[in-house]
Coordinates of C-alpha atoms and ligand atoms in Angstrom, one line a residue:
M196 CA 89.3 79.6 94.4
A197 CA 88.1 78.9 90.8
E198 CA 90.4 80.1 88.4
S199 CA 87.6 81.4 86.3
N200 CA 87.6 84.2 88.9
A201 CA 91.4 85.2 88.3
V202 CA 91.8 88.7 87.3
P203 CA 95.4 89.7 85.8
G204 CA 97.0 90.9 88.1
S205 CA 95.4 89.6 91.2
E206 CA 98.2 87.4 92.0
P207 CA 100.4 87.7 94.8
I208 CA 103.0 90.6 95.0
A209 CA 107.0 90.0 95.5
R210 CA 107.5 87.5 98.8
A211 CA 109.2 89.9 101.8
P212 CA 112.6 88.4 102.6
A213 CA 112.8 85.3 104.7
G214 CA 112.6 86.2 108.7
T215 CA 111.0 89.8 107.8
T216 CA 108.5 90.5 110.5
A217 CA 105.7 93.3 111.2
A218 CA 107.6 94.4 114.2
S219 CA 110.7 95.0 112.7
L220 CA 109.0 96.8 110.0
L221 CA 107.2 98.7 112.3
T222 CA 110.3 99.9 114.0
P223 CA 110.7 103.8 113.1
T224 CA 113.6 103.9 110.8
G225 CA 113.9 107.8 111.9
P226 CA 113.0 110.5 114.3
P227 CA 109.2 111.9 113.4
V228 CA 109.4 114.3 110.4
D229 CA 106.7 116.9 109.7
G230 CA 104.3 114.9 112.5
F231 CA 104.9 112.1 110.1
V232 CA 106.1 108.1 111.7
Q233 CA 109.2 107.3 109.2
L234 CA 109.2 103.6 108.3
G235 CA 111.6 103.4 105.6
K236 CA 109.4 104.7 101.9
L237 CA 106.4 104.4 104.9
H238 CA 105.1 107.7 106.5
V239 CA 102.5 106.9 109.1
E240 CA 101.1 110.5 110.7
A241 CA 101.8 110.3 114.3
S242 CA 98.0 111.0 115.4
I243 CA 97.1 107.6 113.9
F244 CA 100.3 105.3 114.1
D245 CA 98.7 103.5 117.2
D246 CA 96.3 102.3 115.6
F247 CA 98.1 101.5 112.5
K248 CA 100.1 99.1 114.3
K249 CA 97.2 97.5 115.8
A250 CA 96.1 97.2 112.3
Q251 CA 99.3 95.8 110.8
Q252 CA 99.9 92.9 113.8
Y253 CA 96.3 92.1 113.7
L254 CA 96.6 91.3 109.5
A255 CA 100.0 90.0 109.8
K256 CA 98.7 86.6 110.7
S257 CA 98.6 86.5 106.9
P258 CA 101.9 86.6 105.6
E259 CA 100.9 88.2 102.7
A260 CA 99.8 91.3 104.3
V261 CA 103.2 91.5 105.9
D262 CA 104.2 91.5 102.1
Q263 CA 101.9 94.2 101.6
L264 CA 103.7 96.4 104.2
Y265 CA 107.1 95.4 103.5
G266 CA 106.7 96.1 99.5
L267 CA 105.2 99.9 100.9
V268 CA 108.3 100.4 103.6
H269 CA 111.0 99.2 101.0
G270 CA 108.7 100.9 97.9
R271 CA 110.3 103.1 94.9
T272 CA 109.0 105.8 96.1
E273 CA 107.3 107.6 99.8
V274 CA 103.8 106.7 100.0
D275 CA 101.7 108.9 103.4
V276 CA 99.3 107.2 105.8
R277 CA 97.0 110.2 106.7
P278 CA 93.7 109.7 108.6
T279 CA 89.9 110.4 107.0
R280 CA 86.4 110.0 108.4
V281 CA 84.7 107.0 108.3
G282 CA 83.5 106.0 104.9
N283 CA 86.5 107.7 103.0
D284 CA 89.3 105.3 102.7
E285 CA 91.6 105.5 99.4
F286 CA 94.5 105.7 98.0
G287 CA 95.3 109.0 95.8
A288 CA 97.0 112.5 96.0
R289 CA 96.9 114.5 99.2
D290 CA 98.3 117.3 99.2
G291 CA 100.6 116.4 96.1
R292 CA 101.6 113.6 97.6
P293 CA 100.8 109.7 96.7
A294 CA 98.6 109.0 100.1
I295 CA 96.7 106.3 101.7
S296 CA 93.4 108.1 103.4
W297 CA 92.4 105.5 106.2
A298 CA 89.8 105.8 109.2
P299 CA 91.1 103.6 111.9
Q300 CA 87.1 103.0 112.8
G301 CA 85.9 102.8 109.5
A302 CA 84.4 99.0 109.1
L303 CA 82.6 97.8 105.9
L304 CA 79.0 95.8 106.2
N305 CA 78.8 93.7 103.0
T306 CA 76.0 93.2 100.6
D307 CA 75.9 89.6 101.9
G308 CA 75.8 90.5 105.7
S309 CA 79.6 89.8 106.2
Q310 CA 81.7 92.7 107.8
L311 CA 85.2 93.9 107.5
T312 CA 87.5 95.2 109.9
P313 CA 89.2 99.0 109.2
A314 CA 92.4 96.7 109.5
M315 CA 91.2 95.1 106.1
G316 CA 90.3 98.5 104.9
L317 CA 93.8 99.7 105.2
L318 CA 94.8 96.3 104.2
H319 CA 92.5 97.5 100.9
E320 CA 94.2 100.3 100.4
E321 CA 97.5 99.1 100.7
G322 CA 96.9 96.5 97.5
H323 CA 96.5 100.0 95.2
A324 CA 98.9 101.7 96.6
N325 CA 101.7 98.2 95.9
R326 CA 100.2 98.1 92.5
W327 CA 100.8 101.9 91.5
L328 CA 104.0 101.4 92.7
S329 CA 105.3 97.9 91.4
D330 CA 103.4 98.9 87.7
P331 CA 102.0 102.3 87.2
A332 CA 101.2 102.1 84.0
A333 CA 99.2 98.8 84.4
F334 CA 97.6 101.0 87.5
G335 CA 96.3 103.7 85.6
R336 CA 94.8 101.2 82.8
D337 CA 93.2 99.4 85.1
A338 CA 91.7 102.6 87.4
Q339 CA 89.6 103.7 84.0
P340 CA 86.3 102.7 84.7
Y341 CA 84.0 99.9 83.3
P342 CA 82.0 101.0 80.4
V343 CA 79.1 102.9 81.9
G344 CA 75.8 100.8 82.3
S345 CA 77.7 97.5 82.1
A346 CA 77.1 95.0 84.9
D347 CA 81.0 94.7 85.8
A348 CA 80.8 98.7 86.1
R349 CA 77.8 98.0 88.7
T350 CA 79.6 95.7 90.7
W351 CA 83.4 96.7 90.6
T352 CA 83.2 100.3 89.3
T353 CA 86.9 99.3 87.8
P354 CA 89.6 96.6 86.8
E355 CA 91.6 97.9 89.3
E356 CA 89.0 97.3 92.2
R357 CA 88.0 93.9 90.6
R358 CA 91.7 92.8 90.8
N359 CA 92.2 94.5 94.2
I360 CA 89.3 92.7 95.9
T361 CA 89.6 89.3 94.2
G362 CA 92.7 88.6 94.8
L363 CA 94.2 90.3 97.6
E364 CA 91.6 90.8 99.8
H365 CA 90.0 87.6 99.6
R366 CA 93.1 85.8 100.5
V367 CA 93.8 87.8 103.5
G368 CA 90.1 88.0 104.5
A369 CA 90.1 84.3 104.3
A370 CA 92.9 83.9 106.1
L371 CA 91.8 86.1 109.1
G372 CA 88.4 84.7 109.2
E373 CA 86.8 88.0 108.0
G374 CA 83.6 88.3 105.8
R375 CA 84.2 88.6 102.1
R376 CA 82.4 90.7 99.5
D377 CA 82.1 90.0 95.9
D378 CA 81.8 93.2 94.5
H379 CA 82.9 97.0 95.4
H380 CA 80.3 98.1 97.7
G381 CA 79.0 97.9 101.6
Q382 CA 77.7 100.0 104.0
P383 CA 81.2 101.5 106.3
Y384 CA 79.9 102.0 109.6
T385 CA 81.8 103.0 112.7
A386 CA 83.7 100.0 114.7
R387 CA 85.0 100.0 118.4
G388 CA 88.7 99.7 116.9
P389 CA 90.9 98.8 114.0
A390 CA 90.9 95.1 114.8
N391 CA 87.3 94.7 115.5
I392 CA 84.1 94.3 113.6
E393 CA 81.8 95.0 116.3
S394 CA 79.8 99.0 115.7
E395 CA 81.2 101.6 118.3
G396 CA 77.1 102.4 118.7
H397 CA 75.9 98.9 119.2
H398 CA 78.9 98.6 121.9
R399 CA 77.4 102.0 123.8
V400 CA 73.7 101.2 123.5
A401 CA 74.2 97.5 124.9
E402 CA 76.7 99.2 127.9
R403 CA 74.3 102.0 128.9
I404 CA 71.0 99.2 128.9
A405 CA 73.3 97.1 131.0
E406 CA 73.5 100.0 133.4
L407 CA 69.7 100.9 133.3
K408 CA 68.9 97.3 134.0
A409 CA 71.3 97.2 136.7
Q410 CA 70.5 100.2 138.6
G411 CA 66.6 99.1 138.6
T412 CA 65.2 101.4 135.6
I413 CA 62.3 100.1 134.1
V414 CA 63.5 100.4 130.1
P415 CA 60.4 99.5 128.2
A416 CA 60.3 98.1 124.5
V417 CA 64.1 98.1 124.8
G418 CA 65.2 94.8 124.3
N419 CA 68.1 92.8 124.9
D420 CA 68.8 92.2 121.1
I421 CA 70.3 95.1 119.4
H422 CA 70.0 94.3 115.6
A423 CA 71.8 97.8 113.8
V424 CA 72.8 101.1 115.6
V425 CA 72.4 103.8 112.6
A426 CA 73.2 107.4 112.4
Y427 CA 69.5 109.5 112.4
D428 CA 68.3 109.4 108.5
R429 CA 66.4 112.9 109.5
R430 CA 62.7 111.2 109.0
A431 CA 60.2 111.3 112.1
H432 CA 60.0 108.2 114.6
N433 CA 59.1 107.5 117.9
G434 CA 60.5 105.6 120.8
V435 CA 62.3 105.0 124.2
F436 CA 65.9 107.0 124.4
V437 CA 69.1 105.8 126.1
D438 CA 71.7 108.2 127.1
V439 CA 75.1 106.4 125.8
G440 CA 77.3 109.5 126.6
H441 CA 79.4 112.0 124.6
G442 CA 77.0 114.1 123.9
E443 CA 74.5 111.3 121.9
V444 CA 71.8 109.5 122.7
A445 CA 69.8 106.4 121.2
Q446 CA 66.5 105.9 120.6
H447 CA 64.9 102.1 120.1
I448 CA 62.5 102.5 117.2
G449 CA 61.4 99.0 117.1
R450 CA 62.6 95.4 116.3
G451 CA 66.2 96.2 118.1
E452 CA 66.9 99.0 115.6
Y453 CA 68.0 102.2 117.1
M454 CA 68.7 105.3 115.6
M455 CA 71.6 107.6 117.2
Y456 CA 71.2 111.4 117.4
D457 CA 74.1 114.1 118.3
V458 CA 72.5 116.0 120.7
A459 CA 73.7 119.2 120.1
K460 CA 73.9 118.9 115.6
D461 CA 70.5 116.8 115.2
L462 CA 68.2 117.8 118.5
H463 CA 68.8 121.5 118.6
G464 CA 70.6 120.9 122.1
V465 CA 67.7 119.4 124.0
T466 CA 68.6 116.3 125.4
P467 CA 65.6 113.6 125.6
P468 CA 64.6 112.1 128.9
E469 CA 65.6 108.6 129.2
G470 CA 63.1 105.7 129.5
V471 CA 60.6 107.4 128.1
N472 CA 58.5 107.1 124.8
V473 CA 59.1 110.5 122.7
D474 CA 58.5 111.4 119.5
V475 CA 60.9 113.1 117.1
T476 CA 60.0 115.4 114.1
A477 CA 61.7 114.7 111.2
Q478 CA 63.8 118.2 111.9
G479 CA 64.6 116.8 115.1
R480 CA 62.3 118.5 117.4
L481 CA 61.3 116.4 120.6
G482 CA 57.8 116.2 121.4
P483 CA 55.3 113.5 123.9
A484 CA 54.4 110.2 122.0
H485 CA 50.7 110.8 120.8
E486 CA 48.6 108.2 120.9
P487 CA 48.2 106.4 117.7
A488 CA 44.9 106.8 116.1
L489 CA 42.4 105.0 116.9
G490 CA 40.8 103.6 113.0
Q491 CA 37.9 102.3 112.2
H492 CA 37.3 99.3 113.2
R493 CA 34.3 96.4 112.7
Ligands
ZN171 ZN1 89.5 100.4 96.1

């Protein structure tokens, strides 16, 4: 690691006492209170506790990640962990209480094409929370944005993000074999689980194509390589549909790229036929595929 990249506050936090394990830290310290599992000073909303545990057990391969969990369980004040939508992870006040908002299926596609699991998203927010717990003045100072228009503002947003990403996130990510980002950017997407980088959409499209092939159903133009499965971008598309369940369909728009549609929300409740070439308008209306215009040739 290049010393020139060292950022104040990016060094590891205090080590947990010898013998501390993730399993001991994940054992509730009392009965649930108002729907929150009690882990000392850390209170995890019960609906995401199983996913939280999976994430922490996975992260525990890095001792520094266990130190982060220890720091929250034994913090100077209480911190909540609550669910949020993919792409909305953050540390800040919720209902007047310090809270980590975490999407258990929220993975990140980095600028360089590498990926980070939802568990790494949780670790990242824990890094902010522990900084705030251990040194609220430094946290407040570093959370001020870099000057508008500066290269640092474009790359890192704030010194706090730079500190957290180039320190904790890089070290634990390297220990776990995760992707790595050298900026505060990335495209959030829905992963199959807290310790998984495989996209939920990718998995469901692949499963359905395998089923159709096993049934002998002809799926023209739907290839073996699935490069990207993204949410409907509200543009016009043409291609073959597959029904991936849960009220969603995916359309192969070419080169292994699939659009994912929510039938009720995106397609006015109309389910397109599988294995047939269909046009979708920018308004989500279905129509038969049109022949391409012949044009002039000579
Ligand atoms: Zn952050």
